[in-house]
Amino acid sequence: MPVQTHAQLIEKIKLKDDIYHFKVKAPEIVKAAKPGNFIEIRVSNTTVPFLRRPISIYNLEKEKGILEFIFQIKGQGTKILATKEIGDTIDILGPLGFGTFKYEAHQKIAVIGGGIGVFPLYELSKSAKQAGKNVTIYLGFRNEDFVVLEKEFKAVSDKLVITTDDGSYGKAGFAINFLKEEIKKEKPDGIYACGPLPMLRAVRELAIEENIPCQISLEERMGCGIGACLGCAVKTARSPKEAPEYWHVCKGGPVFEAKEVEI
């Protein structure tokens, strides 16, 4: 069950001009959280903005009870959140999401992410690596200016491939192209992805075509985070066209079996 806590901000790092890395003390949330979970943050004590902001969990330090999350300033809510300073408390609800990454049954896994969608993939990669899995990570960014967390992901992988669309850093091209090359040599047991929808669609199609188990983490607009507002619906892949069925990303996900959803 999710808990609401007022967590103290103990470290604040500015990764880029509009991207912040926060560390908070939240032992109750950390104890229950799993790779793929997310949190909802109330950024203000007023009604502006009214709704909490959903943010993926980046890293969990279980022994210390420290929760880490990374966010990009996108609007009024995240702009307010970025003004928090060390020592301030942050109203957090979590962990949320019943759909989490399941890697235990696989030995050789491929992790692929794009843009700010790479953040929730760190806890997955770290946990899988600590469990003795072989972890290959593919991270795609627009250009060199957008590359983040290279050192951190390298430390939790057996192989890390960084790509940029324009070739300004790492390998030139899209991350999925290099995953395809690897699959031609040796198929992974499972694929795990988070990022822009075009990338997720391509990963989903590739996994189905190659018959590789695949989980994707979806990023939809969420109002409540508990399935009450019905604002983050995703169509199930097996529902009939004349009577479509939907799951809600916040409750059924945010991680889904790729073949089970239509994106």
Short mmCIF file of C-alpha atoms in Angstrom, two decimals:
data_model
loop_
_atom_site.label_atom_id
_atom_site.label_comp_id
_atom_site.label_asym_id
_atom_site.label_seq_id
_atom_site.Cartn_x
_atom_site.Cartn_y
_atom_site.Cartn_z
CA MET A 1 0.00 0.00 0.00
CA PRO A 2 1.29 3.50 -0.78
CA VAL A 3 2.07 5.82 2.08
CA GLN A 4 2.08 9.60 2.27
CA THR A 5 5.13 11.13 3.86
CA HIS A 6 6.83 14.49 4.21
CA ALA A 7 10.34 13.58 3.10
CA GLN A 8 13.33 15.78 3.81
CA LEU A 9 15.41 16.82 0.81
CA ILE A 10 18.99 15.87 1.65
CA GLU A 11 20.72 16.40 -1.69
CA LYS A 12 19.94 18.45 -4.80
CA ILE A 13 21.97 18.14 -8.00
CA LYS A 14 21.45 20.12 -11.18
CA LEU A 15 22.27 17.70 -14.01
CA LYS A 16 21.35 20.07 -16.83
CA ASP A 17 19.78 23.53 -17.04
CA ASP A 18 16.29 22.07 -16.58
CA ILE A 19 16.98 18.60 -15.10
CA TYR A 20 17.30 18.03 -11.35
CA HIS A 21 18.32 15.03 -9.27
CA PHE A 22 16.78 14.95 -5.77
CA LYS A 23 17.60 12.65 -2.85
CA VAL A 24 15.09 12.45 -0.02
CA LYS A 25 14.81 10.49 3.21
CA ALA A 26 11.72 8.30 2.82
CA PRO A 27 12.31 4.90 4.49
CA GLU A 28 8.67 3.75 4.39
CA ILE A 29 8.40 4.28 0.66
CA VAL A 30 11.86 2.83 -0.02
CA LYS A 31 11.10 -0.32 1.94
CA ALA A 32 8.09 -1.15 -0.24
CA ALA A 33 9.30 0.14 -3.61
CA LYS A 34 10.31 -2.02 -6.57
CA PRO A 35 11.94 -1.23 -9.93
CA GLY A 36 9.35 0.49 -12.09
CA ASN A 37 7.33 2.09 -9.30
CA PHE A 38 6.67 5.83 -9.28
CA ILE A 39 5.72 8.51 -6.78
CA GLU A 40 3.26 11.42 -6.76
CA ILE A 41 4.49 14.74 -5.39
CA ARG A 42 2.49 17.69 -4.10
CA VAL A 43 4.70 20.60 -5.06
CA SER A 44 2.79 23.35 -3.26
CA ASN A 45 0.76 23.87 -0.09
CA THR A 46 -1.79 25.85 -2.10
CA THR A 47 -4.29 24.65 -4.69
CA VAL A 48 -2.03 25.87 -7.50
CA PRO A 49 -1.22 23.50 -9.04
CA PHE A 50 -4.09 21.37 -7.75
CA LEU A 51 -2.84 17.93 -8.77
CA ARG A 52 0.23 16.03 -7.65
CA ARG A 53 3.02 15.43 -10.16
CA PRO A 54 3.93 11.82 -11.09
CA ILE A 55 7.67 11.14 -11.15
CA SER A 56 9.53 7.88 -11.73
CA ILE A 57 11.80 6.45 -9.06
CA TYR A 58 15.43 6.61 -10.18
CA ASN A 59 17.27 4.86 -7.36
CA LEU A 60 16.57 3.23 -4.00
CA GLU A 61 19.10 2.97 -1.18
CA LYS A 62 17.32 0.33 0.86
CA GLU A 63 19.64 0.29 3.87
CA LYS A 64 19.67 4.07 4.27
CA GLY A 65 16.01 4.64 3.37
CA ILE A 66 16.97 7.11 0.66
CA LEU A 67 14.80 7.63 -2.40
CA GLU A 68 16.17 9.35 -5.50
CA PHE A 69 14.21 10.82 -8.38
CA ILE A 70 15.13 12.90 -11.40
CA PHE A 71 12.80 15.28 -13.20
CA GLN A 72 12.82 17.80 -15.99
CA ILE A 73 11.07 21.15 -15.69
CA LYS A 74 8.08 20.82 -17.99
CA GLY A 75 5.49 23.17 -16.52
CA GLN A 76 4.38 25.11 -13.47
CA GLY A 77 4.47 22.14 -11.09
CA THR A 78 7.99 20.95 -11.84
CA LYS A 79 9.17 24.57 -11.92
CA ILE A 80 7.96 24.97 -8.32
CA LEU A 81 9.51 21.62 -7.34
CA ALA A 82 12.89 22.77 -8.68
CA THR A 83 12.90 25.66 -6.17
CA LYS A 84 13.06 23.27 -3.21
CA GLU A 85 16.28 23.47 -1.25
CA ILE A 86 18.18 21.07 1.00
CA GLY A 87 16.38 20.77 4.33
CA ASP A 88 12.93 21.41 2.85
CA THR A 89 10.26 18.73 3.14
CA ILE A 90 8.43 17.33 0.13
CA ASP A 91 4.95 15.79 0.30
CA ILE A 92 5.30 12.40 -1.43
CA LEU A 93 2.79 9.60 -2.02
CA GLY A 94 4.21 6.21 -2.96
CA PRO A 95 5.27 3.74 -4.05
CA LEU A 96 2.63 3.67 -6.78
CA GLY A 97 1.99 1.30 -9.68
CA PHE A 98 1.20 -2.41 -9.49
CA GLY A 99 3.02 -3.13 -12.74
CA THR A 100 6.77 -3.31 -12.07
CA PHE A 101 9.79 -4.69 -13.93
CA LYS A 102 10.19 -8.47 -13.61
CA TYR A 103 13.68 -9.65 -14.52
CA GLU A 104 14.14 -12.65 -12.22
CA ALA A 105 13.37 -15.31 -14.85
CA HIS A 106 15.91 -13.98 -17.36
CA GLN A 107 19.70 -14.16 -17.32
CA LYS A 108 20.69 -11.98 -20.29
CA ILE A 109 18.63 -8.81 -20.48
CA ALA A 110 18.59 -5.77 -22.75
CA VAL A 111 17.55 -2.41 -21.31
CA ILE A 112 16.71 0.39 -23.73
CA GLY A 113 15.71 3.97 -23.01
CA GLY A 114 15.41 7.35 -24.65
CA GLY A 115 15.58 10.92 -23.35
CA ILE A 116 14.15 11.44 -19.88
CA GLY A 117 12.70 7.93 -20.11
CA VAL A 118 16.08 6.55 -19.06
CA PHE A 119 15.59 7.51 -15.40
CA PRO A 120 13.36 4.62 -14.20
CA LEU A 121 15.67 2.14 -15.93
CA TYR A 122 18.53 2.72 -13.50
CA GLU A 123 16.97 0.95 -10.50
CA LEU A 124 16.00 -1.94 -12.79
CA SER A 125 19.52 -2.25 -14.19
CA LYS A 126 21.15 -1.97 -10.77
CA SER A 127 18.87 -4.57 -9.21
CA ALA A 128 19.32 -6.99 -12.11
CA LYS A 129 23.11 -6.57 -12.06
CA GLN A 130 23.22 -7.17 -8.31
CA ALA A 131 21.17 -10.33 -8.88
CA GLY A 132 23.88 -11.66 -11.19
CA LYS A 133 22.16 -10.94 -14.50
CA ASN A 134 24.01 -9.97 -17.68
CA VAL A 135 22.83 -6.43 -18.43
CA THR A 136 23.31 -4.59 -21.71
CA ILE A 137 21.97 -1.03 -21.78
CA TYR A 138 21.13 1.10 -24.82
CA LEU A 139 20.47 4.79 -24.16
CA GLY A 140 19.46 7.22 -26.89
CA PHE A 141 19.59 11.01 -26.73
CA ARG A 142 18.93 13.85 -29.16
CA ASN A 143 22.49 15.17 -29.08
CA GLU A 144 25.50 15.51 -26.77
CA ASP A 145 23.86 18.27 -24.72
CA PHE A 146 21.12 15.87 -23.59
CA VAL A 147 23.35 12.97 -22.50
CA VAL A 148 23.03 12.27 -18.77
CA LEU A 149 24.04 9.59 -16.26
CA GLU A 150 26.55 7.81 -18.50
CA LYS A 151 28.88 6.99 -15.61
CA GLU A 152 26.04 5.77 -13.41
CA PHE A 153 24.58 3.43 -16.04
CA LYS A 154 28.02 2.12 -16.99
CA ALA A 155 28.54 1.05 -13.38
CA VAL A 156 25.41 -1.15 -13.41
CA SER A 157 25.86 -2.78 -16.81
CA ASP A 158 28.03 -5.33 -18.55
CA LYS A 159 27.86 -3.24 -21.69
CA LEU A 160 26.60 0.31 -22.26
CA VAL A 161 25.79 1.79 -25.66
CA ILE A 162 25.17 5.55 -25.82
CA THR A 163 23.68 6.93 -29.03
CA THR A 164 22.77 10.39 -30.28
CA ASP A 165 20.46 11.19 -33.17
CA ASP A 166 22.99 13.54 -34.76
CA GLY A 167 26.14 11.57 -33.90
CA SER A 168 27.55 14.35 -31.72
CA TYR A 169 28.33 11.85 -28.94
CA GLY A 170 28.64 8.08 -28.72
CA LYS A 171 27.29 6.15 -31.68
CA ALA A 172 25.29 7.91 -34.40
CA GLY A 173 21.69 6.84 -34.81
CA PHE A 174 18.85 5.45 -32.75
CA ALA A 175 19.42 3.13 -29.82
CA ILE A 176 17.07 0.48 -31.24
CA ASN A 177 19.30 0.07 -34.31
CA PHE A 178 22.12 -1.18 -32.11
CA LEU A 179 19.77 -3.46 -30.19
CA LYS A 180 18.75 -4.96 -33.54
CA GLU A 181 22.40 -5.57 -34.39
CA GLU A 182 22.95 -7.33 -31.08
CA ILE A 183 19.88 -9.51 -31.54
CA LYS A 184 21.32 -10.76 -34.85
CA LYS A 185 24.34 -12.06 -32.91
CA GLU A 186 22.62 -13.33 -29.78
CA LYS A 187 19.08 -12.80 -28.55
CA PRO A 188 18.56 -11.49 -25.02
CA ASP A 189 16.16 -13.37 -22.75
CA GLY A 190 14.16 -10.21 -22.10
CA ILE A 191 13.89 -6.59 -23.21
CA TYR A 192 12.94 -3.68 -20.92
CA ALA A 193 12.15 -0.21 -22.25
CA CYS A 194 11.07 3.29 -21.32
CA GLY A 195 11.06 6.42 -23.42
CA PRO A 196 9.19 8.28 -26.16
CA LEU A 197 6.19 6.49 -27.69
CA PRO A 198 7.76 6.12 -31.18
CA MET A 199 10.70 4.31 -29.60
CA LEU A 200 8.43 2.10 -27.48
CA ARG A 201 6.34 1.18 -30.51
CA ALA A 202 9.48 0.17 -32.40
CA VAL A 203 10.78 -1.85 -29.45
CA ARG A 204 7.42 -3.56 -29.05
CA GLU A 205 7.28 -4.54 -32.72
CA LEU A 206 10.86 -5.81 -32.62
CA ALA A 207 10.25 -7.92 -29.53
CA ILE A 208 7.08 -9.46 -30.96
CA GLU A 209 8.79 -10.15 -34.30
CA GLU A 210 11.77 -11.82 -32.59
CA ASN A 211 9.60 -13.58 -30.00
CA ILE A 212 11.47 -12.02 -27.07
CA PRO A 213 9.64 -11.27 -23.79
CA CYS A 214 9.42 -7.50 -23.40
CA GLN A 215 8.20 -5.08 -20.76
CA ILE A 216 7.63 -1.39 -21.38
CA SER A 217 7.13 1.45 -18.92
CA LEU A 218 4.55 3.94 -20.18
CA GLU A 219 4.56 7.63 -19.34
CA GLU A 220 1.03 9.02 -19.47
CA ARG A 221 -0.56 12.09 -17.90
CA MET A 222 -1.74 11.05 -14.45
CA GLY A 223 -4.05 13.01 -12.20
CA CYS A 224 -4.46 10.90 -9.10
CA GLY A 225 -1.97 8.03 -9.42
CA ILE A 226 -4.37 5.47 -7.95
CA GLY A 227 -6.82 4.77 -10.80
CA ALA A 228 -9.63 7.05 -9.63
CA CYS A 229 -9.56 9.85 -12.20
CA LEU A 230 -9.35 7.51 -15.24
CA GLY A 231 -7.13 9.95 -17.08
CA CYS A 232 -4.27 7.64 -18.07
CA ALA A 233 -6.02 4.91 -20.05
CA VAL A 234 -4.18 2.64 -22.49
CA LYS A 235 -5.95 0.21 -24.81
CA THR A 236 -5.39 -3.50 -24.32
CA ALA A 237 -4.05 -5.26 -27.39
CA ARG A 238 -6.47 -8.19 -27.25
CA SER A 239 -9.72 -6.28 -26.83
CA PRO A 240 -12.15 -6.31 -29.78
CA LYS A 241 -12.35 -3.19 -31.93
CA GLU A 242 -16.10 -2.91 -31.44
CA ALA A 243 -15.74 -3.03 -27.65
CA PRO A 244 -12.26 -1.80 -26.70
CA GLU A 245 -10.98 -2.45 -23.20
CA TYR A 246 -8.58 -0.23 -21.30
CA TRP A 247 -6.12 -0.43 -18.44
CA HIS A 248 -4.92 2.56 -16.48
CA VAL A 249 -1.21 3.24 -16.52
CA CYS A 250 -1.06 4.40 -12.89
CA LYS A 251 -2.77 1.29 -11.54
CA GLY A 252 -2.21 -1.55 -14.02
CA GLY A 253 1.25 -0.22 -14.90
CA PRO A 254 3.26 1.81 -15.42
CA VAL A 255 5.10 -1.34 -16.58
CA PHE A 256 3.22 -3.64 -18.96
CA GLU A 257 3.98 -6.71 -21.01
CA ALA A 258 4.53 -5.14 -24.44
CA LYS A 259 2.28 -7.56 -26.29
CA GLU A 260 -0.61 -6.84 -23.92
CA VAL A 261 -1.04 -3.13 -24.75
CA GLU A 262 -1.68 -1.16 -27.92
CA ILE A 263 0.45 1.96 -28.16
#
